[in-house]
Amino acid sequence: MEPIKIDINPRIPPLPKIEDKTKINLRYTLISPYVSAHIYWDPKIGEVIYNLEEPLLTEEEKSFLEILERNLSEMINVDIVIQKTTDAMINYIDKTSRLLITELGMKISNQSYKKIFYYLFRDFIGLNKIEPIIKDYFIEDIECNGVNTPIYVVHRLYRNMRTTVKYKTIEELSNFVEKLAQRTGKYISYASPLLDGSLPDGSRVNATYTKDVSSRGPTFTIRKFTKTPWTPIQLINLKTLCPEMLAFFWILLDYKTNILIAGGTASGKTSLLNAIAFFIPPEARVVSIEDTKELNLSRENWLPSISRSSVGLEKIGEVDLFSLLKSSFRQNPDYVIVGEVRGKEAFVLFQGMASGHSSISTMHADSVNTLIKRLETPPIELSPTLLNTLDCVAIMTHAQVGKQETRKLREIVEIVNVDSKGVTLTNTPFKWDPKDNSFYFNKQSKVFEKISKRYGISIEKLYQEFDKRSKLLYELQKRKIFDFHQTQKIINQYHKSPDSVLRAFGL
Ligand SMILES: Nc1ncnc2c1ncn2[C@@H]1O[C@H](COP(=O)(O)OP(=O)(O)OP(=O)(O)O)[C@@H](O)[C@H]1O
Ligand SMILES: [Mg+2]
């Protein structure tokens, strides 16, 4: 018998941008040679459909598969299996299955075995029904709202669509959610029915676990992890922001300012945070704190930590953001990155900022006003003095440009002063204007004035530096330098010897 070949990383096809949804009709391979995605407009329901085309099994093949799955699950310790490389696991399942087939005296043709093997691979090594979707480079989000309702996905290019995948019984879905929990190394049960964790590839998982008959059963959302985060240059290329905005952040991070990134759900806050972190000076000591691991920095001097939720009813083993943050300040970091600020940890963060540690973090809020309101009122309740330590807020937003769904850095707002009554005076050096889809800069940065006073550097000098860095960033985009490590290297090199970098890029 010929050995099984499965390619789980087929070439990423160049997909066309299609403005008119009703014209979408294309197909690409997800798991070669077995599975493709067929994406098309269905006029009957008026939606774009994501159809998984998997091998079809005959009734006989289905019964073979069932027998093999039953026997395999008794033999395999899944915990051990998922420690190995995918190739090693494929080999192992293949060998064990062939052994079983001989032992059980099953008569399966080579052709049938190949098809059956796909399902064994999918269910034992992969994440069952949604494995091909997980493998689809273009999918950002996978969402299941219960049994007997289609799973929805968000596609990088064609956005929201309905899939042909469904969980048909509560049992099937609960089993799957348990599997998700197991893969994240966390625990889910009726007593503690919420799951928030990361899969081994870094994807973020949220799930609920319920048998309540009135509901549609368990639910889950998977936010896929883009293996390497977007670099600052890629964000320019996506037209999410302009080079000047990045040059501005770059200068700010040289002078230890405090930046908050605000915006709605999935507006790109964390992606921007990660991109800005490229500009933290290479020798600075960075500590990051998150609930689930999303940040990915290309630097040595970085101490990442992840909070841990408790197991069971007594809060054993719980390490929340609040306590992590408190202990992180004891490690004397130059920069503290908090993945997302939600509650009482904001107080610790601002106290840390007030005592000279800089920070970058994200927070859910649509505007500076809502953000300040949330920080001023319970449960956070910051004093105006503490609020004044915040230097600027970047607001991310979803935006429709033409028929294209995009993310924009809508504005950068500087906090000029918060008075004793909590009234906030702001200045907005950067703005994106939806009317002409352009970015505007008013050259009146109050934070530059602050830096100038605090460090005794003339404003002119800061603007000169700002211009140089803007030009360099333009040039890097022009030359399509998108690689994660290379980008970090250039930025670090600029830190040591700016002129040589400018010269190297002909500036
Ligand atoms: N600039 C961008 N252009 C296009 N897509 C983006 C951009 N930034 C982020 N995305 C995509 O949007 C999704 C959400 O991004 P991200 O996690 O950064 O947002 P968020 O605001 O932090 O979300 P959350 O509210 O869940 O914390 C991801 O799938 C990401 O790939
Ligand atoms: Mg986020």
Short mmCIF file of N, CA and C in Angstrom, two decimals, residues 3-4 34 83 110-111 137 167 208 212 216 232 245 252 270 333 335 389 393 469 496 503:
data_model
loop_
_atom_site.label_atom_id
_atom_site.label_comp_id
_atom_site.label_asym_id
_atom_site.label_seq_id
_atom_site.Cartn_x
_atom_site.Cartn_y
_atom_site.Cartn_z
N PRO A 3 1.93 5.03 0.89
CA PRO A 3 1.73 5.80 2.11
C PRO A 3 0.75 6.96 1.89
N ILE A 4 0.13 7.36 2.98
CA ILE A 4 -0.84 8.46 2.91
C ILE A 4 -0.12 9.80 2.76
N TYR A 34 -7.81 16.61 -0.36
CA TYR A 34 -9.15 16.23 0.08
C TYR A 34 -10.22 17.30 0.06
N GLN A 83 0.99 16.15 21.40
CA GLN A 83 2.33 16.67 21.69
C GLN A 83 3.27 16.52 20.49
N ASN A 110 -7.94 0.49 -1.43
CA ASN A 110 -7.00 1.57 -1.19
C ASN A 110 -7.69 2.92 -1.38
N GLN A 111 -8.53 3.00 -2.39
CA GLN A 111 -9.25 4.22 -2.71
C GLN A 111 -10.13 4.64 -1.53
N TYR A 137 -6.39 29.99 5.48
CA TYR A 137 -5.63 31.20 5.78
C TYR A 137 -6.52 32.44 5.79
N TYR A 167 -23.59 21.69 13.74
CA TYR A 167 -23.60 20.61 14.72
C TYR A 167 -25.04 20.19 14.88
N THR A 208 -19.14 28.64 25.56
CA THR A 208 -20.04 28.47 26.70
C THR A 208 -20.53 27.04 26.65
N ASP A 212 -28.97 23.57 28.92
CA ASP A 212 -30.26 24.19 29.09
C ASP A 212 -31.12 23.97 27.85
N ARG A 216 -29.98 27.04 22.59
CA ARG A 216 -29.58 26.19 21.48
C ARG A 216 -28.34 25.38 21.81
N PRO A 232 4.17 47.33 11.34
CA PRO A 232 3.71 48.68 11.08
C PRO A 232 3.59 48.95 9.57
N MET A 245 1.55 58.89 11.15
CA MET A 245 0.98 58.45 12.43
C MET A 245 1.97 57.53 13.15
N LEU A 252 7.05 59.20 20.21
CA LEU A 252 6.46 59.13 21.55
C LEU A 252 7.09 58.00 22.37
N THR A 270 -5.80 45.41 19.13
CA THR A 270 -4.66 44.58 19.51
C THR A 270 -3.62 44.55 18.38
N PRO A 333 9.82 47.49 35.05
CA PRO A 333 9.87 47.56 33.58
C PRO A 333 9.94 48.99 33.10
N TYR A 335 8.59 49.57 30.01
CA TYR A 335 7.28 49.58 29.36
C TYR A 335 6.41 48.45 29.85
N THR A 389 -1.90 61.47 33.51
CA THR A 389 -0.68 60.77 33.12
C THR A 389 -0.83 60.12 31.74
N VAL A 393 -4.55 58.96 23.02
CA VAL A 393 -5.47 57.86 22.76
C VAL A 393 -5.59 57.71 21.24
N ARG A 469 11.69 60.05 10.04
CA ARG A 469 11.09 58.73 10.28
C ARG A 469 9.90 58.50 9.35
N LYS A 496 20.23 52.82 16.81
CA LYS A 496 21.67 52.92 17.06
C LYS A 496 22.32 53.94 16.15
N ARG A 503 20.74 56.40 4.89
CA ARG A 503 21.59 56.29 3.72
C ARG A 503 21.31 55.00 2.97
#
